[in-house]
mmCIF file of C-alpha atoms in Angstrom:
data_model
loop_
_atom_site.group_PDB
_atom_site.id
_atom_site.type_symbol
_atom_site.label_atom_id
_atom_site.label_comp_id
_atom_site.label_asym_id
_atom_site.label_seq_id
_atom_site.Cartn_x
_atom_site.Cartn_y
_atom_site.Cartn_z
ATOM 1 C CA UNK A 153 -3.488 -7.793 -7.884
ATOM 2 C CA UNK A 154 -1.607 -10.832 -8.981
ATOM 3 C CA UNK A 155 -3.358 -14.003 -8.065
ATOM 4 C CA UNK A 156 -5.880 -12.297 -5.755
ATOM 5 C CA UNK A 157 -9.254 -13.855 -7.183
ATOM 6 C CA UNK A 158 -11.207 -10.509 -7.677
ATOM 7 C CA UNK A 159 -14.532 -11.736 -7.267
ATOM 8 C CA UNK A 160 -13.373 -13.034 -3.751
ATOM 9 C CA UNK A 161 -11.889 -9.747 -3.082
ATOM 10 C CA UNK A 162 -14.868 -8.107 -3.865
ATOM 11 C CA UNK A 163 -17.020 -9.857 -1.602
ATOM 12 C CA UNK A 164 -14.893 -9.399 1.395
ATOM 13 C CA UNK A 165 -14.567 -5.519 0.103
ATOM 14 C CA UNK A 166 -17.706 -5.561 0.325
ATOM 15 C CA UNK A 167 -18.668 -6.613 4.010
ATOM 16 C CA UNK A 168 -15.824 -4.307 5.160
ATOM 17 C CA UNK A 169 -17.403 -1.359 3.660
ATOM 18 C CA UNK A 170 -20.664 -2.829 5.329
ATOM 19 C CA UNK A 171 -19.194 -2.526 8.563
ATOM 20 C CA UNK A 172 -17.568 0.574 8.139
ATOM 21 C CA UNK A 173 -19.835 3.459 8.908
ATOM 22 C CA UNK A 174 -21.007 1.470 12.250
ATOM 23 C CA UNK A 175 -17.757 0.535 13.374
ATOM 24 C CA UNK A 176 -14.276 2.711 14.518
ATOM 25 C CA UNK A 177 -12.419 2.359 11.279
ATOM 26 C CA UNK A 178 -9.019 3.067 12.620
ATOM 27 C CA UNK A 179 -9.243 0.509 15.459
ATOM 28 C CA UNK A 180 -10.755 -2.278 12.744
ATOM 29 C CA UNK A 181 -7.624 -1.259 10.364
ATOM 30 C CA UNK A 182 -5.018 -1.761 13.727
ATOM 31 C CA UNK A 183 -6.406 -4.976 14.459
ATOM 32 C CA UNK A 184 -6.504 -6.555 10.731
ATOM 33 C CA UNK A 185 -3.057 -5.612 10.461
ATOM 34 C CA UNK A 186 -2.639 -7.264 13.985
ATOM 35 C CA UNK A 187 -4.371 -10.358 12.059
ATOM 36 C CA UNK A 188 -1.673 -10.198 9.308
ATOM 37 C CA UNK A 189 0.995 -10.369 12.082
ATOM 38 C CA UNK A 190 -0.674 -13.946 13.336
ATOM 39 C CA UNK A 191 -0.973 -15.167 9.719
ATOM 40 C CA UNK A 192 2.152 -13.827 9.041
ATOM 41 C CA UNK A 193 4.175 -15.882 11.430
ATOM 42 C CA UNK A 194 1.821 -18.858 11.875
ATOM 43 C CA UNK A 195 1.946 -21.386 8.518
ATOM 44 C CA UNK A 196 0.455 -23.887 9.241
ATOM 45 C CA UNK A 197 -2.659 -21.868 10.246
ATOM 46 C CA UNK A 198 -2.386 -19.932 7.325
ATOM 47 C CA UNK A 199 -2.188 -22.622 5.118
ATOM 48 C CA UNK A 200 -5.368 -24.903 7.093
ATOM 49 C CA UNK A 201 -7.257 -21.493 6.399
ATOM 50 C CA UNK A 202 -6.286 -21.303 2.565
ATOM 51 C CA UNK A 203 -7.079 -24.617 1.699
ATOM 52 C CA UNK A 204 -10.250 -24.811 -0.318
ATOM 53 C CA UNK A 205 -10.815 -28.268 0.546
ATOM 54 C CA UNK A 206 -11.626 -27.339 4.328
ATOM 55 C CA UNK A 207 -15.266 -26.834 5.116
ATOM 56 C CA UNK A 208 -15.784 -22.278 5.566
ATOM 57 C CA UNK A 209 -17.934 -23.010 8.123
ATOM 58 C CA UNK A 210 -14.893 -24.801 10.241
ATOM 59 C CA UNK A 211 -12.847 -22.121 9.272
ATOM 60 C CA UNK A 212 -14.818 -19.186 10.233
ATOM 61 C CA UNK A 213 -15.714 -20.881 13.434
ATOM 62 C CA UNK A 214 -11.655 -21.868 14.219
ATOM 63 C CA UNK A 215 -11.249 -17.892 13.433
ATOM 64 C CA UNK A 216 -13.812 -16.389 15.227
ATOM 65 C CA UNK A 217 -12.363 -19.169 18.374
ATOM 66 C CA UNK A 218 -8.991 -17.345 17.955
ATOM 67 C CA UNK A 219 -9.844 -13.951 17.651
ATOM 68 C CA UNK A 220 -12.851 -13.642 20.057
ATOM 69 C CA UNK A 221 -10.859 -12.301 23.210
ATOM 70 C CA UNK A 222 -8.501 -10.667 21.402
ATOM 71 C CA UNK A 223 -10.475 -8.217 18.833
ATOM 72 C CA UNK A 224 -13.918 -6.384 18.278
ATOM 73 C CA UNK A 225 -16.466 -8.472 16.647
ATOM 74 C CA UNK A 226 -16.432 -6.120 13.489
ATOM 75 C CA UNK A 227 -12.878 -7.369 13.111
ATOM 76 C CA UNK A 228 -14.026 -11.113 13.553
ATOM 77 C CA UNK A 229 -16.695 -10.703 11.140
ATOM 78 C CA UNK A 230 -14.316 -9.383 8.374
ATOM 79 C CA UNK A 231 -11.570 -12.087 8.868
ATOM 80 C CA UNK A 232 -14.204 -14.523 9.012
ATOM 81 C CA UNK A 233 -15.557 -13.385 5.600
ATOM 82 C CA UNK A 234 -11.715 -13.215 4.505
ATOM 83 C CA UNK A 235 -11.170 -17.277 5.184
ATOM 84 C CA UNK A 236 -14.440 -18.222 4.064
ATOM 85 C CA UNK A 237 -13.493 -16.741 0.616
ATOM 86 C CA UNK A 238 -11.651 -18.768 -2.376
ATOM 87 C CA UNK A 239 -7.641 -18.277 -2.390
ATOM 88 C CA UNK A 240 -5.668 -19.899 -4.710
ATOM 89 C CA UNK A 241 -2.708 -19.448 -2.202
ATOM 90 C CA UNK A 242 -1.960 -19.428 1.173
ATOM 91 C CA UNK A 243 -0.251 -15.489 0.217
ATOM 92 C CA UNK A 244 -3.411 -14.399 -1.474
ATOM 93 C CA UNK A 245 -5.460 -14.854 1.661
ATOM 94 C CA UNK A 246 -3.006 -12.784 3.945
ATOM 95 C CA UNK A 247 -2.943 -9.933 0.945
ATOM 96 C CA UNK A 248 -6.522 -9.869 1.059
ATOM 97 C CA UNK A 249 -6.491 -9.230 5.308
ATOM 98 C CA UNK A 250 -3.513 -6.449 4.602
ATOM 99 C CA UNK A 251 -5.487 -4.715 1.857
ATOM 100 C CA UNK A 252 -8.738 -4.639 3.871
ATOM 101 C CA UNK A 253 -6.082 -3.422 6.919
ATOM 102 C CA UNK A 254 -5.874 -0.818 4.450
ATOM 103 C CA UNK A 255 -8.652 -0.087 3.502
ATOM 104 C CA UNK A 256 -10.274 0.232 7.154
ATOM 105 C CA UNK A 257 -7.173 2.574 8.188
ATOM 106 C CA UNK A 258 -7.759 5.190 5.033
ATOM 107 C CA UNK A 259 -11.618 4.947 5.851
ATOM 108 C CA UNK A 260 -11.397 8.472 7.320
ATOM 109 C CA UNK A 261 -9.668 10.344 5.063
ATOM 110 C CA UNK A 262 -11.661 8.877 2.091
ATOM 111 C CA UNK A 263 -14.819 11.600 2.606
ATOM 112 C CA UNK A 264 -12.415 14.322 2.049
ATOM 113 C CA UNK A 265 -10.432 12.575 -0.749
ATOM 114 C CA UNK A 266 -7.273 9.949 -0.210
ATOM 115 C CA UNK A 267 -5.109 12.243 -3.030
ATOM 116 C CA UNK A 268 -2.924 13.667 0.427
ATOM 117 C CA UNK A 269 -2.539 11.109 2.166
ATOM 118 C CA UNK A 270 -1.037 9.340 -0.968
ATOM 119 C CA UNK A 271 1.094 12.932 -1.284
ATOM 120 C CA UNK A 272 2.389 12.253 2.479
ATOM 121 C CA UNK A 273 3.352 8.602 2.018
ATOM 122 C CA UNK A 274 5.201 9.693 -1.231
ATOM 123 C CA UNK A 275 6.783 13.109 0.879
ATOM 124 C CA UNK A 276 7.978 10.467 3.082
ATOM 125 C CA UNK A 277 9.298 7.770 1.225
ATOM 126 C CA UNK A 278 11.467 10.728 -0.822
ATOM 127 C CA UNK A 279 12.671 11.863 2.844
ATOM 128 C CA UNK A 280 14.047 8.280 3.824
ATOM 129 C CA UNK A 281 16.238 7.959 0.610
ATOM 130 C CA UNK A 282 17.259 11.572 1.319
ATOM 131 C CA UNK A 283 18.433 10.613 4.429
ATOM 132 C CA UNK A 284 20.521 7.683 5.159
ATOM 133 C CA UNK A 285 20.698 8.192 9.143
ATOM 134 C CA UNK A 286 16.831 8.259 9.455
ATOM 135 C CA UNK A 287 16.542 5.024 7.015
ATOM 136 C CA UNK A 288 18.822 3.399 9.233
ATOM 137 C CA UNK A 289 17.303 3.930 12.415
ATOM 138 C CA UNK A 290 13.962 2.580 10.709
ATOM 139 C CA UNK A 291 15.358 -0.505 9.108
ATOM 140 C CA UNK A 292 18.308 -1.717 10.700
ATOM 141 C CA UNK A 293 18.151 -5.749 12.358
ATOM 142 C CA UNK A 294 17.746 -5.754 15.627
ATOM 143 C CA UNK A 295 16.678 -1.821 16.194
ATOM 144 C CA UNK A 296 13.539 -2.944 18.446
ATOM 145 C CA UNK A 297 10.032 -2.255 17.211
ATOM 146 C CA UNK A 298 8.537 0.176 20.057
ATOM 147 C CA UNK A 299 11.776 2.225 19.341
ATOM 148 C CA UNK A 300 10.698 2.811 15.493
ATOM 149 C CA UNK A 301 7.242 3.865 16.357
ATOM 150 C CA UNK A 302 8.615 6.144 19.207
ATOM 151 C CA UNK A 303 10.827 7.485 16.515
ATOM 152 C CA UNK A 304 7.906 7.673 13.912
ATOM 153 C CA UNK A 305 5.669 9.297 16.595
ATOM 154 C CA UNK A 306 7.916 12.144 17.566
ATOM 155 C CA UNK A 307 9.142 12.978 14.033
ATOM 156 C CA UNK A 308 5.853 12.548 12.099
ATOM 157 C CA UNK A 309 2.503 13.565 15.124
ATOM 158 C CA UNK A 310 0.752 16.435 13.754
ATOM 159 C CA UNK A 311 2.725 17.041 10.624
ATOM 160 C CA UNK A 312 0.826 14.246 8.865
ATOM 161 C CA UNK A 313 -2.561 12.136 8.870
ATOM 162 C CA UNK A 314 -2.800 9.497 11.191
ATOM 163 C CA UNK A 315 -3.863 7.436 8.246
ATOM 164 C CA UNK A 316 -0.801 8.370 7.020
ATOM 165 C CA UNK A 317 1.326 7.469 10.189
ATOM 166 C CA UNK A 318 -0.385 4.376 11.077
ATOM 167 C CA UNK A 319 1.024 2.732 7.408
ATOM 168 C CA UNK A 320 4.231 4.504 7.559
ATOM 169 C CA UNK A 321 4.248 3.086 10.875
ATOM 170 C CA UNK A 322 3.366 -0.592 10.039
ATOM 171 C CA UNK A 323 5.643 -0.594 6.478
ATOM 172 C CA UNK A 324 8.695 0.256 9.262
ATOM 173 C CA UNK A 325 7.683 -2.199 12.393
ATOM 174 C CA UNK A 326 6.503 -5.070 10.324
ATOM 175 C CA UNK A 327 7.795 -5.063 7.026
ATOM 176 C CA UNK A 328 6.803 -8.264 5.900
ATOM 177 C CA UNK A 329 10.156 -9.020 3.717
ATOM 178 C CA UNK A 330 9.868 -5.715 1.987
ATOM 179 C CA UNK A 331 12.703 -2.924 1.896
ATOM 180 C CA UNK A 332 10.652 0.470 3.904
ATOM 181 C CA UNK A 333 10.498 1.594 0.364
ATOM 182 C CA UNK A 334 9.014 -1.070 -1.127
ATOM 183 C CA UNK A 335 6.230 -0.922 1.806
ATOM 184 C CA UNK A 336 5.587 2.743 1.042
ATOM 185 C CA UNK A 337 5.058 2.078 -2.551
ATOM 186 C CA UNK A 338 2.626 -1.123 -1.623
ATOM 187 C CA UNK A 339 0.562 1.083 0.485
ATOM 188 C CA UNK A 340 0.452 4.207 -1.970
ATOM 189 C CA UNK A 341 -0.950 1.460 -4.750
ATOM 190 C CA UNK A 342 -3.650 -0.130 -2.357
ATOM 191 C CA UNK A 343 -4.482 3.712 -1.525
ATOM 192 C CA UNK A 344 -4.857 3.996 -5.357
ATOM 193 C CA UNK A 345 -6.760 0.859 -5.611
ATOM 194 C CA UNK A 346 -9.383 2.352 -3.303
ATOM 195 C CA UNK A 347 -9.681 5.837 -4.427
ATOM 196 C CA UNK A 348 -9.705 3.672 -8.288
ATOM 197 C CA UNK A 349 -7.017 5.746 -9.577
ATOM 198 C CA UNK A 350 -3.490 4.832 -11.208
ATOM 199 C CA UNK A 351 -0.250 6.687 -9.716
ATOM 200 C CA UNK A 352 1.567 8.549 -12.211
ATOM 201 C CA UNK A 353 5.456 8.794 -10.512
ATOM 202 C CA UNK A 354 6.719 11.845 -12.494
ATOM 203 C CA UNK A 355 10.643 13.436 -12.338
ATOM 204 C CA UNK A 356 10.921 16.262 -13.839
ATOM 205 C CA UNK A 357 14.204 18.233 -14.350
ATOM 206 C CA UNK A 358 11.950 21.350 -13.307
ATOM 207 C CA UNK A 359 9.070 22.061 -10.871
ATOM 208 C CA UNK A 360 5.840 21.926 -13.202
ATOM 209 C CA UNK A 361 3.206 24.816 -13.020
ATOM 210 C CA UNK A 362 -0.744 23.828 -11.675
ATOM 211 C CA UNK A 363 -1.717 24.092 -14.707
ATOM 212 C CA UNK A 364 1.152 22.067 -16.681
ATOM 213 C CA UNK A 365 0.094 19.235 -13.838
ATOM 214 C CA UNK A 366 -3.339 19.274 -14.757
ATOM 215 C CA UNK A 367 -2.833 19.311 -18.399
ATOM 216 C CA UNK A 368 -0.610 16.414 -17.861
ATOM 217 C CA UNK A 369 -3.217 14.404 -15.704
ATOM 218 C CA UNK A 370 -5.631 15.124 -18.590
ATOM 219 C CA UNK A 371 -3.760 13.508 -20.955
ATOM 220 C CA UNK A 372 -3.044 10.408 -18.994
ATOM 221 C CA UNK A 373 -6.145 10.048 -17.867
ATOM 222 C CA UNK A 374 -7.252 9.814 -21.546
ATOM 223 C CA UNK A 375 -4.347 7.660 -22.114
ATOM 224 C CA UNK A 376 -5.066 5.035 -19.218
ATOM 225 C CA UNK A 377 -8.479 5.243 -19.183
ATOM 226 C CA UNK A 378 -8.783 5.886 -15.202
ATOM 227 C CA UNK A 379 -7.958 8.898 -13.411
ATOM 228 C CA UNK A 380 -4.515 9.470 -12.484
ATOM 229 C CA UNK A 381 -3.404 10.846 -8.854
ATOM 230 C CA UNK A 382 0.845 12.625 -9.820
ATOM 231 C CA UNK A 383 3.250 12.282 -7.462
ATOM 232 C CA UNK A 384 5.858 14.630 -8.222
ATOM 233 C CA UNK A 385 9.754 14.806 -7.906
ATOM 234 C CA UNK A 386 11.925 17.693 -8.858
ATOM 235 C CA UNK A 387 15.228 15.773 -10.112
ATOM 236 C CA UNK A 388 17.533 18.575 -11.865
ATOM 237 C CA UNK A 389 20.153 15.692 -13.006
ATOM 238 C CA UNK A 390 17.268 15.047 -16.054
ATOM 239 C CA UNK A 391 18.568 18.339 -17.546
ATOM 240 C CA UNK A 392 15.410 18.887 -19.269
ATOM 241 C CA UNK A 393 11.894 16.935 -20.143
ATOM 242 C CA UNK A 394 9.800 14.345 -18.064
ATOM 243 C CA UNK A 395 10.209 11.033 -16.601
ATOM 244 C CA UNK A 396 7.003 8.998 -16.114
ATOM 245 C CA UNK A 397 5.955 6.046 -14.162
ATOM 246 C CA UNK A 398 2.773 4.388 -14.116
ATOM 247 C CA UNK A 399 2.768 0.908 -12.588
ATOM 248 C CA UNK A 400 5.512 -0.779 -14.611
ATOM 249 C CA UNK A 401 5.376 1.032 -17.893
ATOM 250 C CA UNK A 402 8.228 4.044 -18.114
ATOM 251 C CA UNK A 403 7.284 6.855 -20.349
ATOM 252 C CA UNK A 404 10.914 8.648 -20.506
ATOM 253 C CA UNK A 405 11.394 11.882 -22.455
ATOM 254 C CA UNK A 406 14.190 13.200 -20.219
ATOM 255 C CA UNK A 407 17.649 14.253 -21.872
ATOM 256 C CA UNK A 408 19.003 11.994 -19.054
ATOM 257 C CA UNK A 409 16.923 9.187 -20.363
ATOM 258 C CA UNK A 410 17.781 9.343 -23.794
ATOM 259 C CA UNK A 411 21.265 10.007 -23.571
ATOM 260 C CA UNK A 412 21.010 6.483 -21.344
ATOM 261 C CA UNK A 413 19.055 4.811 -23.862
ATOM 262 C CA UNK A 414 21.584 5.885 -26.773
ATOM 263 C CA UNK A 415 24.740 4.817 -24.831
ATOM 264 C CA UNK A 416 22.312 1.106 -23.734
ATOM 265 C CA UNK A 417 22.441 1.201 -28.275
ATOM 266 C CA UNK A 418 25.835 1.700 -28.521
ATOM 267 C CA UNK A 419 27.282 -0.767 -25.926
ATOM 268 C CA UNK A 420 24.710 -3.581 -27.553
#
């Protein structure tokens, strides 16, 4: 989480999953990311709202003034809780409304378990670097914003959650200086951050067995000390062995791998 001040995303956390059961969780998740848009673009609001030496009782109030019209009152009462909170940065106040965004959009897959919804975000993000055209058409400048989610809409409707298409959807429209892959892998970790599981990225040069995966998840669960959701990918190129990624540590047994890391010796 950075800089994010947990104890202030906590408390926030907390109201949202207040709200929650009372309130349409997909329409709350639309319009905090709508929220991250305004914050987004508008700096000098962003920054008045950051600024710990501004009264929270102004802020929530200048909020609440701007959102009133425009969103439900759970939505109001969240952001409100969001800029009343201590940020050390302008940034870690508009994380904090995209990971609550988050949060509220998952809310109905989370009974049933969040592990495939984080498989169809992964499925997907493998598809776009598969295929140049489609990554194209979803990231080029000036390719206009209603035509992505058409695009997204027709390709993706009823072959995936609409959890799952409403982030694949926003990591494409509004990007917020990310590449479409770097927004799928953001999303996939603040999925993980709510189930309270790591991601374990794992190539392997063959297609493991059920019961090779959950020998593997067994031992880096031990290993990590938190359960661990895989996210496979069948690479052949590793000629043999196992890649694996969790957060920024690389565990790399591959052939491939160490044949790198021996030539990496040699050219030192």
């Amino acid at each position: 989480m950075r800089g994010i001040s947990r104890t202030s995303l906590a408390e926030v956390t907390q109201r949202l999953d207040a709200i929650l059961p009372s309130a349409d969780a997909a329409a709350l998740g639309h319009e905090l990311f709508e929220v991250v848009s305004l914050l987004g673009a508008e700096s000098s609001l962003r920054r008045w709202l950051a600024d710990q030496a501004n009264p929270a009782e102004a802020k929530s109030q200048l909020i609440g003034e701007l959102l009133e019209s425009k969103v439900s009152p759970s939505t109001v009462l969240v952001v409100g809780d969001i800029v009343q909170a201590k940020w050390s940065r302008p940034r870690d106040l508009l994380d904090a409304v995209e990971r609550l965004a988050v949060y509220a959009t998952v809310a109905s897959a989370q009974a049933g378990g969040l592990d495939g919804l984080e498989d169809e975000l992964f499925r997907f993000e493998r598809i776009i670097e598969a295929q140049p055209e489609l990554r194209a058409a979803l990231t080029l400048d000036g390719v206009d914003g209603a035509h992505k989610r058409t695009l997204l809409d027709e390709l993706l409707s009823g072959k995936v959650s609409a959890p799952s298409l409403a982030l694949i959807t926003e990591a494409a429209v509004r990007p917020r200086g990310r590449t479409l892959e770097q927004g799928l892998e953001h999303y996939q970790q603040l999925v993980a951050d709510r189930a309270q599981h790591f991601i374990a990225v794992v190539r392997t040069a063959a297609a493991l067995s059920d019961a090779q995966q959950e020998r593997l998840r067994q031992v880096l669960t031990r290993s990590y000390g938190r359960p661990i959701h895989l996210n496979i990918e069948v690479v052949p190129e590793l000629v043999g062995g196992l890649s694996i990624r969790v957060g920024d540590e690389v565990i790399d047994g591959s052939v491939a791998g160490r044949l790198a890391e021996v030539r990496r010796r040699l050219a030192g």
